[in-house]
PDB file of C-alpha atoms in Angstrom:
ATOM      1  CA  UNK A   1      62.440 -56.250 111.194  1.00  0.00           C
ATOM      2  CA  UNK A   2      59.341 -57.227 113.406  1.00  0.00           C
ATOM      3  CA  UNK A   3      56.669 -56.104 110.618  1.00  0.00           C
ATOM      4  CA  UNK A   4      58.906 -58.127 107.844  1.00  0.00           C
ATOM      5  CA  UNK A   5      58.739 -61.093 110.332  1.00  0.00           C
ATOM      6  CA  UNK A   6      54.966 -60.570 110.518  1.00  0.00           C
ATOM      7  CA  UNK A   7      54.577 -60.469 106.784  1.00  0.00           C
ATOM      8  CA  UNK A   8      56.512 -63.696 106.742  1.00  0.00           C
ATOM      9  CA  UNK A   9      54.296 -65.269 109.079  1.00  0.00           C
ATOM     10  CA  UNK A  10      51.292 -65.038 106.685  1.00  0.00           C
ATOM     11  CA  UNK A  11      53.475 -65.571 103.298  1.00  0.00           C
ATOM     12  CA  UNK A  12      55.702 -68.351 104.649  1.00  0.00           C
ATOM     13  CA  UNK A  13      54.191 -69.660 107.529  1.00  0.00           C
ATOM     14  CA  UNK A  14      56.352 -73.227 107.605  1.00  0.00           C
ATOM     15  CA  UNK A  15      59.358 -71.203 107.549  1.00  0.00           C
ATOM     16  CA  UNK A  16      61.615 -70.289 110.622  1.00  0.00           C
ATOM     17  CA  UNK A  17      63.935 -67.479 110.485  1.00  0.00           C
ATOM     18  CA  UNK A  18      66.724 -66.546 113.090  1.00  0.00           C
ATOM     19  CA  UNK A  19      68.197 -63.073 113.592  1.00  0.00           C
ATOM     20  CA  UNK A  20      71.894 -62.800 114.692  1.00  0.00           C
ATOM     21  CA  UNK A  21      73.650 -59.360 115.686  1.00  0.00           C
ATOM     22  CA  UNK A  22      72.908 -55.965 115.679  1.00  0.00           C
ATOM     23  CA  UNK A  23      75.140 -53.947 117.890  1.00  0.00           C
ATOM     24  CA  UNK A  24      75.140 -52.519 121.444  1.00  0.00           C
ATOM     25  CA  UNK A  25      72.144 -50.512 122.632  1.00  0.00           C
ATOM     26  CA  UNK A  26      74.227 -47.307 122.936  1.00  0.00           C
ATOM     27  CA  UNK A  27      75.833 -48.065 119.614  1.00  0.00           C
ATOM     28  CA  UNK A  28      79.823 -47.693 119.359  1.00  0.00           C
ATOM     29  CA  UNK A  29      82.311 -50.436 118.223  1.00  0.00           C
ATOM     30  CA  UNK A  30      80.879 -53.977 118.012  1.00  0.00           C
ATOM     31  CA  UNK A  31      84.140 -56.405 117.565  1.00  0.00           C
ATOM     32  CA  UNK A  32      84.890 -58.095 115.449  1.00  0.00           C
ATOM     33  CA  UNK A  33      82.339 -56.075 113.010  1.00  0.00           C
ATOM     34  CA  UNK A  34      83.578 -53.125 110.838  1.00  0.00           C
ATOM     35  CA  UNK A  35      79.826 -52.043 111.048  1.00  0.00           C
ATOM     36  CA  UNK A  36      77.149 -52.604 113.396  1.00  0.00           C
ATOM     37  CA  UNK A  37      77.864 -49.294 115.434  1.00  0.00           C
ATOM     38  CA  UNK A  38      74.848 -47.383 114.861  1.00  0.00           C
ATOM     39  CA  UNK A  39      71.648 -49.774 114.667  1.00  0.00           C
ATOM     40  CA  UNK A  40      71.419 -49.770 110.760  1.00  0.00           C
ATOM     41  CA  UNK A  41      73.584 -53.080 110.502  1.00  0.00           C
ATOM     42  CA  UNK A  42      71.796 -56.447 111.262  1.00  0.00           C
ATOM     43  CA  UNK A  43      73.004 -60.173 110.652  1.00  0.00           C
ATOM     44  CA  UNK A  44      70.531 -62.919 109.982  1.00  0.00           C
ATOM     45  CA  UNK A  45      71.340 -66.415 109.909  1.00  0.00           C
ATOM     46  CA  UNK A  46      70.692 -68.168 106.714  1.00  0.00           C
ATOM     47  CA  UNK A  47      67.469 -70.275 106.781  1.00  0.00           C
ATOM     48  CA  UNK A  48      67.803 -73.901 106.206  1.00  0.00           C
ATOM     49  CA  UNK A  49      66.068 -77.106 105.458  1.00  0.00           C
ATOM     50  CA  UNK A  50      66.949 -80.519 106.909  1.00  0.00           C
ATOM     51  CA  UNK A  51      67.160 -83.673 104.887  1.00  0.00           C
ATOM     52  CA  UNK A  52      63.191 -84.124 104.863  1.00  0.00           C
ATOM     53  CA  UNK A  53      62.879 -80.675 103.674  1.00  0.00           C
ATOM     54  CA  UNK A  54      61.632 -79.225 106.963  1.00  0.00           C
ATOM     55  CA  UNK A  55      62.148 -75.732 108.001  1.00  0.00           C
ATOM     56  CA  UNK A  56      64.693 -75.746 110.787  1.00  0.00           C
ATOM     57  CA  UNK A  57      66.865 -72.932 112.701  1.00  0.00           C
ATOM     58  CA  UNK A  58      70.630 -73.243 111.681  1.00  0.00           C
ATOM     59  CA  UNK A  59      72.244 -74.674 115.022  1.00  0.00           C
ATOM     60  CA  UNK A  60      73.905 -72.063 116.743  1.00  0.00           C
ATOM     61  CA  UNK A  61      75.933 -72.161 119.930  1.00  0.00           C
ATOM     62  CA  UNK A  62      79.149 -71.165 121.553  1.00  0.00           C
ATOM     63  CA  UNK A  63      81.221 -73.898 120.311  1.00  0.00           C
ATOM     64  CA  UNK A  64      80.535 -72.944 116.638  1.00  0.00           C
ATOM     65  CA  UNK A  65      80.650 -69.091 117.543  1.00  0.00           C
ATOM     66  CA  UNK A  66      76.986 -68.951 117.462  1.00  0.00           C
ATOM     67  CA  UNK A  67      76.944 -70.162 113.959  1.00  0.00           C
ATOM     68  CA  UNK A  68      79.744 -67.662 112.491  1.00  0.00           C
ATOM     69  CA  UNK A  69      81.960 -70.939 112.167  1.00  0.00           C
ATOM     70  CA  UNK A  70      79.652 -72.803 109.990  1.00  0.00           C
ATOM     71  CA  UNK A  71      80.776 -73.097 106.364  1.00  0.00           C
ATOM     72  CA  UNK A  72      78.521 -74.139 103.767  1.00  0.00           C
ATOM     73  CA  UNK A  73      79.975 -76.022 100.679  1.00  0.00           C
ATOM     74  CA  UNK A  74      79.373 -75.113  97.052  1.00  0.00           C
ATOM     75  CA  UNK A  75      76.119 -76.984  97.044  1.00  0.00           C
ATOM     76  CA  UNK A  76      74.786 -74.813  99.746  1.00  0.00           C
ATOM     77  CA  UNK A  77      75.069 -77.742 102.441  1.00  0.00           C
ATOM     78  CA  UNK A  78      76.200 -78.142 105.814  1.00  0.00           C
ATOM     79  CA  UNK A  79      75.853 -81.137 107.935  1.00  0.00           C
ATOM     80  CA  UNK A  80      72.763 -82.452 106.434  1.00  0.00           C
ATOM     81  CA  UNK A  81      71.172 -78.865 106.063  1.00  0.00           C
ATOM     82  CA  UNK A  82      70.411 -76.710 102.913  1.00  0.00           C
ATOM     83  CA  UNK A  83      70.258 -73.007 102.529  1.00  0.00           C
ATOM     84  CA  UNK A  84      66.567 -72.154 101.876  1.00  0.00           C
ATOM     85  CA  UNK A  85      67.176 -69.472  99.385  1.00  0.00           C
ATOM     86  CA  UNK A  86      63.261 -69.113  98.685  1.00  0.00           C
ATOM     87  CA  UNK A  87      62.796 -68.279 102.247  1.00  0.00           C
ATOM     88  CA  UNK A  88      66.104 -66.052 102.471  1.00  0.00           C
ATOM     89  CA  UNK A  89      64.736 -63.994  99.233  1.00  0.00           C
ATOM     90  CA  UNK A  90      61.463 -63.673 100.678  1.00  0.00           C
ATOM     91  CA  UNK A  91      62.749 -62.187 103.979  1.00  0.00           C
ATOM     92  CA  UNK A  92      65.058 -59.863 102.084  1.00  0.00           C
ATOM     93  CA  UNK A  93      62.118 -58.312 100.215  1.00  0.00           C
ATOM     94  CA  UNK A  94      59.993 -58.332 103.361  1.00  0.00           C
ATOM     95  CA  UNK A  95      62.651 -56.209 104.978  1.00  0.00           C
ATOM     96  CA  UNK A  96      62.956 -54.041 101.901  1.00  0.00           C
ATOM     97  CA  UNK A  97      59.356 -53.635 101.560  1.00  0.00           C
ATOM     98  CA  UNK A  98      58.509 -52.760 105.019  1.00  0.00           C
ATOM     99  CA  UNK A  99      61.644 -50.197 105.270  1.00  0.00           C
ATOM    100  CA  UNK A 100      60.104 -48.534 102.022  1.00  0.00           C
ATOM    101  CA  UNK A 101      56.632 -48.354 103.310  1.00  0.00           C
ATOM    102  CA  UNK A 102      58.089 -46.254 106.124  1.00  0.00           C
ATOM    103  CA  UNK A 103      60.292 -43.940 103.793  1.00  0.00           C
ATOM    104  CA  UNK A 104      63.613 -45.715 104.201  1.00  0.00           C
ATOM    105  CA  UNK A 105      65.358 -48.500 102.340  1.00  0.00           C
ATOM    106  CA  UNK A 106      67.841 -51.256 102.366  1.00  0.00           C
ATOM    107  CA  UNK A 107      71.161 -49.907 101.568  1.00  0.00           C
ATOM    108  CA  UNK A 108      73.144 -53.214 100.585  1.00  0.00           C
ATOM    109  CA  UNK A 109      72.960 -56.807 101.531  1.00  0.00           C
ATOM    110  CA  UNK A 110      76.144 -58.651 101.830  1.00  0.00           C
ATOM    111  CA  UNK A 111      76.163 -62.255 101.319  1.00  0.00           C
ATOM    112  CA  UNK A 112      78.771 -64.682  99.613  1.00  0.00           C
ATOM    113  CA  UNK A 113      78.922 -63.592  96.017  1.00  0.00           C
ATOM    114  CA  UNK A 114      79.721 -67.368  95.097  1.00  0.00           C
ATOM    115  CA  UNK A 115      76.199 -68.292  96.518  1.00  0.00           C
ATOM    116  CA  UNK A 116      74.319 -65.171  95.384  1.00  0.00           C
ATOM    117  CA  UNK A 117      73.087 -66.754  92.034  1.00  0.00           C
ATOM    118  CA  UNK A 118      70.822 -69.243  93.993  1.00  0.00           C
ATOM    119  CA  UNK A 119      68.935 -66.220  94.749  1.00  0.00           C
ATOM    120  CA  UNK A 120      68.102 -65.428  91.583  1.00  0.00           C
ATOM    121  CA  UNK A 121      66.604 -68.738  91.231  1.00  0.00           C
ATOM    122  CA  UNK A 122      63.691 -68.108  93.454  1.00  0.00           C
ATOM    123  CA  UNK A 123      60.388 -66.492  92.651  1.00  0.00           C
ATOM    124  CA  UNK A 124      61.846 -63.250  94.161  1.00  0.00           C
ATOM    125  CA  UNK A 125      64.514 -62.870  91.507  1.00  0.00           C
ATOM    126  CA  UNK A 126      63.040 -60.094  89.500  1.00  0.00           C
ATOM    127  CA  UNK A 127      62.392 -57.908  92.666  1.00  0.00           C
ATOM    128  CA  UNK A 128      65.755 -58.478  93.924  1.00  0.00           C
ATOM    129  CA  UNK A 129      67.246 -57.738  90.702  1.00  0.00           C
ATOM    130  CA  UNK A 130      65.400 -54.383  90.593  1.00  0.00           C
ATOM    131  CA  UNK A 131      65.654 -53.488  94.330  1.00  0.00           C
ATOM    132  CA  UNK A 132      68.499 -54.959  96.281  1.00  0.00           C
ATOM    133  CA  UNK A 133      71.939 -54.138  96.157  1.00  0.00           C
ATOM    134  CA  UNK A 134      74.385 -56.997  96.858  1.00  0.00           C
ATOM    135  CA  UNK A 135      77.719 -57.349  97.755  1.00  0.00           C
ATOM    136  CA  UNK A 136      79.867 -58.074  94.624  1.00  0.00           C
ATOM    137  CA  UNK A 137      83.143 -59.192  96.117  1.00  0.00           C
ATOM    138  CA  UNK A 138      83.803 -61.512  99.066  1.00  0.00           C
ATOM    139  CA  UNK A 139      84.061 -59.295 102.353  1.00  0.00           C
ATOM    140  CA  UNK A 140      86.874 -59.789 104.967  1.00  0.00           C
ATOM    141  CA  UNK A 141      84.882 -62.906 106.380  1.00  0.00           C
ATOM    142  CA  UNK A 142      82.869 -65.038 104.321  1.00  0.00           C
ATOM    143  CA  UNK A 143      79.115 -64.385 104.667  1.00  0.00           C
ATOM    144  CA  UNK A 144      77.449 -68.107 103.717  1.00  0.00           C
ATOM    145  CA  UNK A 145      76.000 -68.986 106.996  1.00  0.00           C
ATOM    146  CA  UNK A 146      74.672 -65.476 107.542  1.00  0.00           C
ATOM    147  CA  UNK A 147      73.565 -62.171 105.468  1.00  0.00           C
ATOM    148  CA  UNK A 148      74.387 -58.987 106.604  1.00  0.00           C
ATOM    149  CA  UNK A 149      71.853 -56.310 105.778  1.00  0.00           C
ATOM    150  CA  UNK A 150      72.401 -52.436 105.962  1.00  0.00           C
ATOM    151  CA  UNK A 151      69.389 -50.344 106.515  1.00  0.00           C
ATOM    152  CA  UNK A 152      69.288 -46.629 104.969  1.00  0.00           C
ATOM    153  CA  UNK A 153      67.908 -44.263 107.472  1.00  0.00           C
ATOM    154  CA  UNK A 154      68.885 -40.652 107.812  1.00  0.00           C
ATOM    155  CA  UNK A 155      71.089 -40.123 111.238  1.00  0.00           C
ATOM    156  CA  UNK A 156      71.953 -37.247 112.937  1.00  0.00           C
ATOM    157  CA  UNK A 157      75.626 -37.024 113.504  1.00  0.00           C
ATOM    158  CA  UNK A 158      76.707 -37.468 117.134  1.00  0.00           C
ATOM    159  CA  UNK A 159      79.544 -35.152 118.689  1.00  0.00           C
TER     160      UNK A 159
END
C-alpha cells in the first residue's frame, strides 16, 4: 500500500487519497465486516474533487460513521463533492502493480456495481478490464463511498 502511494505521489501529485479500515493487528473478527480478519482486506475512501475541481479528502467523522454513512447519488455526487474516478482507477492500478511486482495479486475489488462503469471511462480502463476482478453484484452494504480491496497472498492456516 505504501509503495502504491509513493507511485501515485509521482503519477498523480495533485491528488489526495484516504485509506479507511484494515482490521485488528492480531487479526480476528472485525465488526461489522465479514472480511478484514487476516490483514488482506483494506477499505479506501473514494477520492473526490470539490466544486472547483480540487482534490480533497472525503469528510470523515464520527457523525457520518467515518464516511461510511455518506451516500453518493447516481451522478457520483454528494454535498458538492464528486467521485474522482481517474484518481480511483490510478490507485487500484498502483495497488495491483505493486502487489504483482512482489509476486502477489489483488483478488477482487468491491465497489458499487452501478458506479463501476465510470471507472471504464478513465485512461486506466484497459488495465482494469484485463487485470482487476470487480464485484458484479451489490454487497450487503453499499460500497459507493469506499472501495474494498482484497489482496491475494498465501497465508498459513492458524490453529
